[in-house]
């Protein structure tokens, strides 16, 4: 059995400008809003399948195309080329610590726009891989009520400082921590236990600041794990999902839907 995949059928694209950036945004569905930020190399068939899953569970989903070509299947060359471009882009500041990334201004604007066009008092934001931490940075804005960080990989964890870095600036984390302490904001974090690109130290930093407001799903990918997961497993909500009850990535996807439903409806 392979991971679920989908194409662009049913998705409607429109240009959106937020801050100093303009990107196409693919929208579909009805109900409370969720910004689904693609992982490297872009809105590939696995990301689109995740989007459809969220739509089928009652959400309006907006997928910003920050890199790559929407609908294009993953290949090693495509992934490497996209990652290389993303790592040098000022928009993402892929290696910087204690950094307010420029792309988060675009994402906050998109969250506010989606909130204004959907029912409820706020929206969810899901980030994955390079964009994982962007979801929490978006929660600086009051429009974001349910940030989900799936295998957050920025800054790229090459040094101990980068591994400990929460993926947003100290000022942004202060604001998120204040919302968690005083406004009831909660966040959900997902990773595989052996994933070096989404280091355990990063989640430890976030847990120390956010406490019980940060729910962590740490899926066992150690050698000999009962589900046969590779120690190289990375993409919790897309590539590693097998639509079988009890499969840990599928159960994590279900928990994301429950979390969004609890927070937004």
Backbone as a ProteinNet text record, in pm:
[ID]
protein_1_A
[PRIMARY]
XXXXXXXXXXXXXXXXXXXXXXXXXXXXXXXXXXXXXXXXXXXXXXXXXXXXXXXXXXXXXXXXXXXXXXXXXXXXXXXXXXXXXXXXXXXXXXXXXXXXXXXXXXXXXXXXXXXXXXXXXXXXXXXXXXXXXXXXXXXXXXXXXXXXXXXXXXXXXXXXXXXXXXXXXXXXXXXXXXXXXXXXXXXXXXXXXXXXXXXXXXXXXXXXXXXXXXXXXXXXXXXXXXXXXXXXXXXXXXXXXXXXXXXXXXXXXXXXXXXXXXXXX
[TERTIARY]
85.1	0	88.4	50.4	127.5	51.5	118.8	56.5	-50.3	-156.6	-260	-205.8	-256.9	-217.1	-339.6	-329.3	-439.6	-382.5	-470.9	-429.3	-501.6	-498.2	-553.1	-702.9	-767.5	-911	-986.6	-1069.4	-1151.1	-1087.6	-957.9	-888.4	-891.2	-919.6	-927.6	-813.7	-733.6	-617.1	-648.4	-595.7	-602.9	-477.9	-436.6	-318	-351.8	-259.1	-279.1	-150	-164	-49	-59	49.6	57.6	197.3	206.9	338.9	399	522.4	589.1	590.2	509.6	513.6	378.1	380.8	261.8	280.5	182.7	185.9	45.9	37.9	-89.7	-134.1	-264.7	-322.3	-433.9	-429.7	-528.6	-629.4	-757.3	-861.7	-966.8	-1023.2	-1129.7	-1199.2	-1329.5	-1400.7	-1493.1	-1558.5	-1648.7	-1623.2	-1657.4	-1638.2	-1524.1	-1480.5	-1370.8	-1245.5	-1164.5	-1049.4	-923.1	-845.5	-714.3	-616.3	-508.5	-398.9	-306.1	-291.3	-205.1	-80.1	31.3	155.8	227.8	263	328.8	466.4	511	647.9	728.5	860.8	945	906	884.5	917.4	799.8	687.2	574.2	442.6	336.8	203.4	197.4	273.3	281.6	155.9	138.4	15.8	-14.6	87.9	63.2	4.9	53.6	-0.8	-145.1	-172.1	-307.8	-402.8	-354.7	-437.3	-468	-369.2	-393.4	-496.9	-484.4	-583.1	-722.7	-735.9	-866.9	-921.8	-833	-874.4	-932.7	-869.5	-920.2	-1053.2	-1064.2	-1191.2	-1301	-1271.6	-1371.1	-1414.4	-1330.5	-1364	-1422.9	-1463.9	-1544.2	-1473.2	-1353.6	-1277.9	-1264.3	-1250.8	-1207.1	-1055.1	-989.5	-843.8	-784.2	-681.1	-605.9	-460.8	-411.1	-273.5	-192.9	-104.2	-20.7	94.6	115.2	224.3	348.8	429	547.3	668.9	668.4	779.6	729.3	806.4	770.2	654	606	494.6	379.4	266.9	154.6	112.9	94.3	51.7	164.3	286.1	398.3	442.4	463.3	504.3	647.1	675.2	809	906.3	1021.9	1135.9	1258.3	1363.6	1482.6	1539.3	1546.8	1601.9	1516.5	1385.1	1291.6	1302.9	1308.3	1319.1	1448.7	1559.8	1689.1	1693.9	1643.5	1645.9	1560.4	1443.5	1355.6	1415.6	1472.1	1533.9	1650.4	1729.9	1844.5	1799.3	1696	1644.5	1584.9	1509.7	1445.2	1547.7	1658.3	1758	1832.3	1835.3	1905.3	1808.4	1678.3	1579.7	1569.3	1575.5	1560.1	1425.3	1326.4	1189.9	1181.9	1268	1258	1367.9	1478.7	1590.4	1615.7	1647.1	1647.1	1749	1856.5	1962.4	1968.7	1892.6	1905.5	1838.6	1903.1	1844.1	1788	1693.6	1627.5	1584.1	1508.6	1478	1328	1282.6	1146.4	1150.5	1101.1	1113.3	1014.5	1060.4	972.9	845.4	851.6	733.6	619	649.7	542.2	447.7	495.3	404.8	298.5	340.7	245.4	145.7	194.4	107.6	7.8	49.3	-45.2	-153.5	-115.8	-214.8	-312.4	-260.6	-347.2	-440.8	-390.5	-475.8	-587.9	-555.6	-660.3	-764.1	-718	-809.7	-900.4	-843.1	-923.1	-1021.1	-978.8	-1066.8	-1187.5	-1165.9	-1274.3	-1375.7	-1333.4	-1417.8	-1475.7	-1448.9	-1496.1	-1563.5	-1648.4	-1716.9	-1621.4	-1663	-1582	-1503.8	-1428.3	-1354.8	-1205.6	-1161.1	-1019.2	-993.5	-867.1	-829.1	-715.5	-694.3	-579.2	-471.4	-347.7	-236.2	-151.4	-127.8	-43.4	83.4	199.4	327.8	397.4	479.1	543.8	687.6	778.4	917.7	976.1	1032.2	1089.4	990	860.6	757.2	691.7	738.6	671.7	660.1	771.6	770.3	695.3	670.6	597.7	456.4	401	266.2	260.5	362	363.1	390.1	478.6	504.6	379.4	296.1	170.9	77.1	92.4	4.4	33.4	129.4	143.6	15.3	-52.2	-176	-295	-384.6	-500.9	-593	-583.4	-668.2	-635.8	-515.7	-471.5	-498.8	-584.1	-621.2	-564.3	-517.2	-475.6	-354.3	-233.7	-113	-69.1	-32.3	16	154.5	253.9	391.6	427	433.1	468.2	612.3	693.2	837.3	906.3	897	955.3	1107.4	1158	1299.3	1379.1	1320	1392.9	1405.4	1527.1	1646	1700.9	1761.8	1820.7	1916.3	1896.8	1967.4	2107.4	2201.2	2339.7	2423.9	2387.6	2463.4	2372.9	2431.2	2347.6	2253.4	2301.8	2215.9	2098.4	2123.2	2014	1916.8	1965.4	1877	1786.6	1838.2	1757.7	1662.7	1691.1	1613.4	1467.4	1372	1230.8	1175.4	1249.4	1201.5	1133.3	1136.4	1082.2	1164.1	1145	1225.3	1182	1269	1236.1	1113	1100.6	984	856.2	862.7	744.7	707.7	809.2	780.2	723.6	770.9	714.5	565.8	529.8	389.6	304.8	355.8	283.3	268.2	375.3	369	268.2	261.1	162.8	20.8	-1	-133.7	-167.4	-67.7	-91.4	-127	-59.7	-82.3	-212.2	-249.9	-361	-483.8	-467.2	-579.1	-620.8	-554.6	-592.5	-540.5	-443.4	-386.5	-318.9	-339.7	-272.4	-208.9	-100.6	-31.4	-8.5	2.4	25.3	153.5	244.6	369.3	381	431.7	442	583.2	638.6	769.2	787.9	883.6	929.2	1049.9	1060.5	1158.9	1302.9	1333	1470.9	1497.3	1405	1417.2	1515	1631.9	1734.2	1700.4	1613.4	1576.1	1474	1402.5	1308.9	1354.3	1457.7	1526.9	1442.5	1466	1398.1	1425.5	1547	1581.7	1490.8	1446.8	1356.6	1224.1	1171.2	1045.6	1064.6	1181.9	1208.6	1206.5	1263.4	1260.3	1117.4	1036.9	898.2	817.4	842.1	769.7	803.9	930.6	972.3	901.8	876.3	810.8	658.6	600.9	455.3	388.8	466.3	410.8	299.6	191.5	80.2	8.9	34	-28	34.7	144.7	209.8	197.1	110.1	89.7	186.1	258.7	359.8	321	324.5	311.5	447.3	515.1	649.7	638.4	640.6	614.9	744.1	739.4	857.5	903.9	1022.8	1084.1	1221	1242.7	1369.9	1382.2	1502.9	1520.9	1434.3	1364.7	1279.3	1144.9	1106.3	977	863.5	752.4	648.1	576.5	589.3	519.1	608.8	733.5	823.8	861.8	856.4	891.7	1042.5	1085.9	1227.8	1277.7	1403.5	1460.5	1476.2	1458.2	1462.6	1324.3	1221.8	1085.8	1082.7	1013.7	1015.5	876.5	806.6	680.5	563.4	526.5	426.7	290.8	247.4	109.6	91.4	200.1	188.8	254.1	383.4	453.2	442.6	436.8	437.4	298.4	193.8	57.2	17.1	-39.7	-105.9	-246	-345.5	-482.9	-538	-477.7	-517.3	-530.7	-645.5	-664.5	-554.2	-497.1	-388.9	-251.4	-238.7	-108.9	-74.3	44.8	71.4	63.4	104.4	94.1	-51.5	-129.7	-272.6	-343.6	-307.1	-366.5	-325.2	-202.1	-159.3	-241.7	-268.6	-352.7	-492.2	-547.1	-678.1	-672.6	-563.8	-551.5	-545.7	-482.1	-480.1	-622.1	-703.4	-842.4	-917.8	-898.4	-966.2	-921.9	-792.3	-738.4	-799.2	-802	-860.8	-1009	-1078.4	-1221.6	-1245.4	-1165.1	-1179.5	-1156.1	-1057.7	-1018.7	-1102.9	-1157.4	-1218.7	-1369.7	-1430.1	-1576	-1642.2
-119.8	0	124.5	221.6	345.4	460.7	574.1	693.2	747.8	807.8	865.8	980.6	991.7	1097.7	1152.3	1275.5	1338.7	1439.2	1484.8	1587.7	1718.1	1812.5	1946.1	1956.9	1845.9	1848.2	1908.9	2008.2	2072.7	2191.3	2210	2322.2	2443.4	2559.5	2683.8	2775.3	2820	2903.6	3050.5	3132.9	3277.5	3339.5	3451.2	3519.7	3593.8	3589.7	3659.9	3729.9	3854	3932.9	3959.1	3929	3957	4004.3	4115.5	4172.4	4213.3	4170.2	4206	4091.8	3988	3869.5	3841.5	3783.6	3740.3	3595.7	3512.7	3371	3327.9	3224.3	3160.9	3082.7	3085.1	3009.4	2922.3	2794.4	2697.8	2674	2692.1	2685.2	2582.1	2523.3	2424.1	2400	2369.3	2324.8	2428.1	2384.6	2468.1	2441.1	2538.5	2521.5	2606.7	2584.2	2662.2	2653.8	2758.6	2769	2704.7	2644.1	2588.5	2626.9	2693.1	2719.3	2598.2	2530.5	2412.4	2451.3	2468.9	2511.5	2387.2	2382.1	2262.4	2240.7	2116.4	2080.1	2082	2072.1	2054.9	1923.3	1918.6	2022.8	2110.8	2108.6	2193.1	2120	2169.1	2108.7	1983	1882.6	1757.2	1673.3	1561	1482.4	1438.6	1417.7	1383.1	1498.6	1619.5	1738.3	1762.1	1744.4	1762.3	1658.9	1535.9	1434.6	1472.6	1528.8	1578.1	1690.1	1780.4	1887.2	1832.2	1732.4	1671.4	1605.2	1542.6	1478.6	1583.5	1699.3	1806	1859.3	1875.8	1919.3	1819.4	1690.2	1586.3	1584.8	1638.2	1645	1779.4	1859.2	1976.8	2109.9	2120.2	2244.9	2309.9	2441.5	2515.5	2521.9	2477.2	2466.8	2562.2	2635.1	2723.3	2676.6	2640.3	2593.1	2698.7	2771.2	2868.7	2797.7	2832.9	2772.5	2858.6	2824.1	2903	2862	2739.1	2687.7	2566.7	2526.1	2409.6	2435.9	2329.8	2338.2	2253.8	2315.1	2240.4	2122.6	2008.6	1888	1802	1854.5	1776.8	1670.4	1549.3	1439	1458	1397.9	1404.9	1316.6	1372.2	1294.9	1345.2	1264.4	1311.7	1440.9	1451.9	1572.4	1694.7	1678	1788.3	1834.5	1738.8	1773.4	1848.8	1797.9	1861.5	2002.2	2019.4	2151	2250.8	2207.2	2296.5	2331	2231.2	2254.9	2352.2	2336.7	2425.4	2569.6	2589.9	2726.7	2782.3	2698.9	2745.9	2782.7	2708.2	2730.9	2863	2916.7	3043.5	3161.5	3134.1	3241.2	3321.9	3452.8	3540.6	3520.5	3485.2	3467.2	3364.9	3260.1	3149.8	3150.1	3216.4	3222.3	3085.7	2988.8	2847.9	2812.3	2889.5	2855.1	2948.9	3056.2	3159.9	3119.3	3151.8	3130.4	3262.9	3251.5	3368.9	3465.1	3414.9	3489.8	3500.4	3622.7	3643.2	3631.8	3523.1	3494.7	3578.2	3642.8	3731	3663.7	3533.6	3465.9	3463.6	3474.6	3468	3586.5	3699.9	3813.4	3778.1	3708.5	3661.9	3563.6	3470	3367.1	3424.9	3523.5	3587.8	3661.9	3729	3798.4	3698.3	3585	3481.8	3424.6	3403.6	3353.6	3451.9	3580.8	3680.8	3681.9	3672.1	3670.2	3547.9	3431.2	3309.3	3316.5	3373.2	3388.6	3475.2	3580.4	3671	3605.6	3498.5	3436.7	3302.5	3259.9	3129	3143.2	3046.4	3055.1	3031.8	3079.7	3062	3186.4	3178.3	3294.4	3287.2	3191.5	3178.5	3063	3045.6	2942.1	2857.4	2744.5	2661.7	2685.2	2656.3	2661.9	2536.2	2462.7	2344	2372.4	2359	2369.3	2234.6	2209.8	2079.5	2096.7	2020.6	2019.6	2161.3	2216.2	2350.6	2451.8	2433.1	2529.2	2494.7	2387.9	2344.2	2452.8	2521.7	2626.7	2751.3	2765.9	2884	2886	2767.7	2761.2	2826.9	2802.7	2863.8	3013.3	3052.1	3195.2	3268	3200.5	3262.2	3290.1	3212.6	3227.2	3351.5	3431.9	3566.4	3645.1	3614.4	3683.5	3617.4	3698.6	3646.4	3563.3	3575.9	3497.3	3349.3	3315.3	3175.4	3115.9	3014.6	2949.9	2809.4	2750.2	2609.9	2586.2	2617.5	2589.1	2442.9	2381.4	2243	2242	2191.1	2186.7	2041.9	2006.7	1871.1	1868	1786.5	1772.5	1904.7	2008	2139.4	2132.1	2178	2156.8	2284.8	2400	2526.8	2587.7	2637.4	2636.6	2495.4	2474.7	2345.6	2309.6	2194.2	2165	2106.7	2193.2	2149.4	2164.7	2257.7	2284.8	2267.2	2253.1	2243.8	2363.3	2483.6	2601.1	2593.9	2549.1	2535.8	2426.8	2319.5	2212	2257.8	2346.1	2396.2	2508.3	2574.6	2692.3	2653.7	2732.8	2696.4	2718.4	2789.4	2812.8	2946	3029.6	3164.5	3253.7	3383.5	3475.9	3473.1	3523.6	3530	3615.7	3726.4	3813.3	3742	3666.8	3592.3	3484.2	3413	3308.5	3366.8	3483.5	3551.2	3578.3	3625.5	3655.6	3528.3	3421.7	3295.2	3240.1	3247.8	3200	3280.1	3410.1	3494.1	3453.4	3427.1	3381.8	3246.9	3158.6	3027.6	3041	3133.4	3150.1	3222.9	3317	3406.3	3394	3339.8	3333.8	3192.1	3093	2955.3	2898.7	2964.6	2911.7	2777.8	2681.4	2552.2	2520.2	2443.6	2402.1	2251.9	2192.4	2049.2	2027.9	1943.7	1914.5	1766.4	1734	1596.4	1570	1455.9	1417.3	1266.8	1210.6	1074.5	1078.8	979.3	983.6	992.4	933.8	932	1036.1	1128	1227	1336.7	1336	1435.9	1572.9	1577.1	1705.9	1781.2	1710.5	1773.5	1732.4	1797	1747.3	1752.8	1654.8	1648.2	1774.1	1830	1949.3	2066.5	2075.4	2185.2	2174.5	2053.2	2033.3	2055.7	2022.2	2045.3	2194.9	2275.2	2420.9	2471.2	2424.7	2470.2	2421.1	2299.2	2245.7	2323.3	2364.1	2440.2	2574.7	2636.1	2767.6	2758.6	2657.3	2652	2554.1	2464.1	2370.8	2284.8	2272.3	2186.6	2239	2363.7	2418.7	2362	2288.7	2227.6	2076.4	2019.2	1874.9	1813.8	1711.3	1649.9	1506.3	1473.5	1334.8	1294.6	1205.9	1160.9	1013.2	985.2	850.5	769.3	651.4	564.8	518.5	562.5	513.6	453.5	411.9	351.8	211.5	159.2	23.8	-78.5	-162.3	-263.9	-214.8	-91.4	-39.4	-128.1	-137.6	-235.3	-210	-89.9	-59.3	-66	-104.8	-120.2	10.3	120.4	250.5	264.1	323.9	347.5	456.5	446	554.2	681.2	673.4	789.9	852.4	797.5	850.5	998	1078.8	1223.7	1286.4	1264.4	1337	1266.7	1314.8	1247.9	1242.5	1353.1	1364.4	1332.1	1303.1	1275.4	1142.2	1140.8	1024.8	900.1	915.3	799.5	747.9	815.6	775	649.2	553.6	438.5	435.3	436.6	453.9	324	285.9	167.5	209	181.8	216.6	154.6	235.5	190.8	227.1	256.3	298.5	433.5	450.1	570.9	701.6	703.5	827.8	858.3	754.7	774.2	822.1	766	811	955.6	991.7	1131	1224.1	1181.3	1263.1	1279.4	1172.4	1181.4	1279.7	1276.5	1366.5	1511	1537.1	1673.2	1720.8	1636.5	1673.9	1698.6	1612	1631	1760.8	1789	1911.7	2035	2034.3	2146.5	2161.3	2049.6	2054.5	2110.7	2065.5	2115.2	2265.2	2313.8	2452.9	2548.7	2498.9	2589.2	2579.3	2474.1	2457.9	2452.7
0	0	0	-81.6	-90.4	-26.9	-14.8	43	-51	1.6	-84	-167	-290	-381.2	-452.5	-501.4	-573	-672.1	-763.3	-858.5	-825.9	-917.3	-891.4	-918.3	-948.7	-975.1	-857.6	-885.6	-782.8	-714.8	-734.5	-672.4	-764.9	-709.6	-786.1	-742	-838.5	-807.6	-828.3	-739	-756.1	-695.4	-749.7	-699.1	-570.4	-475.7	-348.6	-310.3	-264.4	-220.8	-71.3	-0.9	141.6	174.1	247.1	270	137.4	111.3	-13.5	-114.5	-88.6	-173.9	-237.4	-356.5	-427	-470.2	-436.5	-475.1	-516.3	-600.5	-627.5	-505.1	-479.6	-368.7	-424.7	-394.5	-440.8	-329.3	-361.8	-259.3	-297.5	-193.3	-213.9	-80.7	-84.8	33.9	94.4	200.1	277.5	425.1	508.5	651.7	702.4	825.3	883.3	796.6	803.3	714.7	769.6	678.9	712	601.9	639	545.3	550.6	437.9	428.1	349.8	420.7	357	305.4	177.7	124.9	185	176.2	207.6	77.8	89.1	-28.2	-96.5	-230.6	-328	-370.7	-297.9	-333.9	-313	-376.9	-364.6	-451.3	-411.1	-485.9	-461.1	-529.7	-514.2	-371.8	-288.7	-149.7	-69.9	-94.5	-28.3	-73.3	-202.4	-253	-193.3	-172.5	-107.5	36.7	106.3	241.9	238.9	142	127.6	105.6	19	-5.5	120.8	198	323.7	419.3	426.9	512	460.5	328	268.5	299.5	283.2	310.2	455.8	543.5	686.3	727.2	628.1	657.5	662.8	603.5	609.8	471.9	474	356.3	361.9	256.5	256.6	153.7	195.3	106.2	105.3	-12.7	-27.7	-102.4	-35.6	-105.9	-177.6	-301.7	-378.8	-362	-261.7	-228.4	-310.4	-361.9	-441.3	-519.6	-619.6	-698.6	-792.4	-857.4	-951.7	-899.3	-865	-807.4	-895.3	-830.3	-899.2	-950.6	-955.6	-1008.1	-908.4	-958.4	-873.1	-823.6	-709.1	-650.4	-729.1	-760.6	-808.1	-731.9	-722.5	-650.1	-708.1	-841	-902.3	-875.8	-887.7	-861.5	-716.2	-623.2	-481.8	-453	-506.2	-480.5	-538.1	-660.2	-722.9	-645	-600.5	-524.7	-389.6	-322.1	-191.6	-203.9	-308.3	-328.1	-345	-425.3	-445.7	-317.1	-244.8	-122	-15.3	-11.6	93.8	77.1	-43.1	-65.1	-75.4	-67	-81.1	48.5	37.8	154.5	220.7	142.4	190.8	304.8	297.8	392.6	498.5	473.6	569.6	631.2	545.5	584.5	691.2	704.8	799.7	920.5	918.3	1020.8	1152.1	1263.8	1394.8	1447.3	1543.7	1602	1491.7	1394.7	1274.4	1250.4	1222.6	1174.5	1022.5	970.5	828	747	638.4	560.6	511.9	478.6	425.5	525.9	656	754.5	744.9	692.7	671.4	568.4	462.6	361	422.6	501.7	558.3	658	736.6	829	752.3	644.3	561.6	500.5	453.3	396	501.7	623	731.6	762.9	766	792	680.5	555.9	441.8	447.3	475.6	483.7	600.1	712.1	827.5	794.2	715.1	679	585	516.7	413.9	456.4	578.6	624.5	760.3	796.8	926.4	1042.4	1160	1280.2	1313.6	1421.8	1473.1	1447.1	1368.9	1341.1	1247.7	1211.3	1116.1	1172.2	1107.9	1135.2	1031.2	1067.8	973.8	994.3	885.4	889.1	810.2	875.3	807.3	807.5	705.6	691.6	643.7	703.8	658.9	671	565.6	570.3	624.5	596.3	635.8	769.2	836.1	958.4	1063.6	1090.7	1191.9	1150.4	1019.9	973.7	1031.1	1058.6	1114.6	1251.3	1334.5	1467.2	1457.2	1366	1347.7	1300	1222.6	1177.9	1294.6	1404.4	1520	1602.2	1560.8	1616.9	1592.4	1481	1444.1	1512.8	1565.3	1637.6	1549.7	1416.7	1327.6	1333	1376	1379.1	1516.5	1519.5	1645.2	1658.9	1548.4	1553.1	1464	1512.4	1435.4	1451.4	1339	1337.1	1273.4	1347.2	1300.4	1269.2	1141.3	1103.8	1055.8	1121.6	1096.7	1063.5	1152.1	1122	1107.8	993.5	958.4	940	965	955.5	1095	1126.9	1042	1020.1	903.4	872.5	987.2	1051.8	1178.6	1158.4	1127.8	1108.2	1233.9	1320.4	1441.4	1563.7	1685	1804.6	1820.8	1789.9	1801.5	1705.5	1583.9	1487.1	1529.9	1588.4	1633	1747.3	1832.9	1945.6	1904.9	1794	1754.6	1728.3	1778.6	1764	1624.1	1537	1401.8	1382.2	1485.2	1476.8	1569	1557.8	1637.3	1783.7	1870.9	2013.5	2037.6	1963.7	1980.1	1937.3	1827.4	1782.6	1883	1934.7	2032.5	2161.2	2200.9	2318.6	2298.3	2179.5	2149.8	2150.3	2090.2	2088.5	2230.4	2310.5	2449	2530.3	2505.2	2573.8	2536	2407.9	2364.2	2427.2	2437.2	2497.8	2646	2714.8	2857.9	2888.8	2803.1	2836.1	2746.9	2627.1	2532.7	2497.3	2554.3	2526.8	2396.7	2334.6	2210.9	2237.2	2147.8	2155.3	2020.5	2023.1	1901.3	1906.4	1787.5	1774.7	1694.4	1745.9	1677.4	1645.6	1525.8	1478.9	1426.9	1460.7	1407.4	1424.4	1349.4	1371.9	1464.4	1549.4	1657.5	1607.6	1491.9	1442.9	1335.1	1315.4	1207.9	1247.7	1186.4	1217.6	1159.7	1058.6	999.4	1085.1	1168.5	1263.4	1403	1454.4	1574.2	1701.2	1785.6	1915.1	1998.1	1985.5	2062	2029	1905.1	1865.5	1938.4	1946.1	2017.7	2167.6	2219.1	2361.5	2392.6	2302.6	2320.6	2323.2	2230.2	2222.7	2343.1	2385.2	2500.4	2626.8	2639.6	2757.6	2764.3	2649.2	2646.4	2651.6	2586.7	2571.5	2667.4	2727.1	2824.2	2767	2843.2	2801.9	2678.2	2639.9	2519.7	2391.9	2405.9	2291	2302.2	2221.3	2217.4	2115.9	2157.7	2072	2039.7	1911.2	1865.2	1809.5	1881.2	1844.9	1805.7	1676.3	1625.7	1624.1	1679.6	1690.2	1551.7	1513.6	1389.5	1417.9	1542.8	1581.3	1520.9	1511.8	1457.4	1531.4	1455.1	1513.9	1560.3	1523	1566.8	1514.2	1586.9	1553.6	1421.5	1366.5	1242.4	1119.5	1139.9	1027.1	959.8	1032.2	975.7	962.7	854.2	833.3	926.9	968	1049.3	967.2	834.3	747.1	727.8	791.2	776.4	815.1	734.3	755.6	745	636.1	610.3	678.3	795.6	878.1	809.7	749.4	702	554.7	484.7	340.7	306.3	283.2	229	315.7	446.3	535.3	570.4	524.8	559.6	482	554.2	494.1	552.7	468.4	516.2	575.2	686.9	762.2	907.8	967.7	1108.4	1192.7	1280.3	1366	1314.6	1184.9	1133.4	1196	1252	1331.6	1253.8	1128.1	1051	1017	989.7	962.6	1088.6	1202.4	1328.6	1358.5	1323.1	1341	1253	1130.2	1041.2	1100.9	1156.5	1222.3	1339.7	1415.5	1530.5	1485	1371.4	1318.5	1290.4	1228.2	1200.3	1330.8	1429.7	1558.1	1624.7	1620.1	1678	1610.4	1477	1404.2	1435.7	1445.1	1475.2	1614.6	1712	1849.4	1857.3	1784.7	1796.4	1712.7	1601.5	1503.3	1496.3	1554	1541.1	1677.1
[MASK]
+++++++++++++++++++++++++++++++++++++++++++++++++++++++++++++++++++++++++++++++++++++++++++++++++++++++++++++++++++++++++++++++++++++++++++++++++++++++++++++++++++++++++++++++++++++++++++++++++++++++++++++++++++++++++++++++++++++++++++++++++++++++++++++++++++++++++

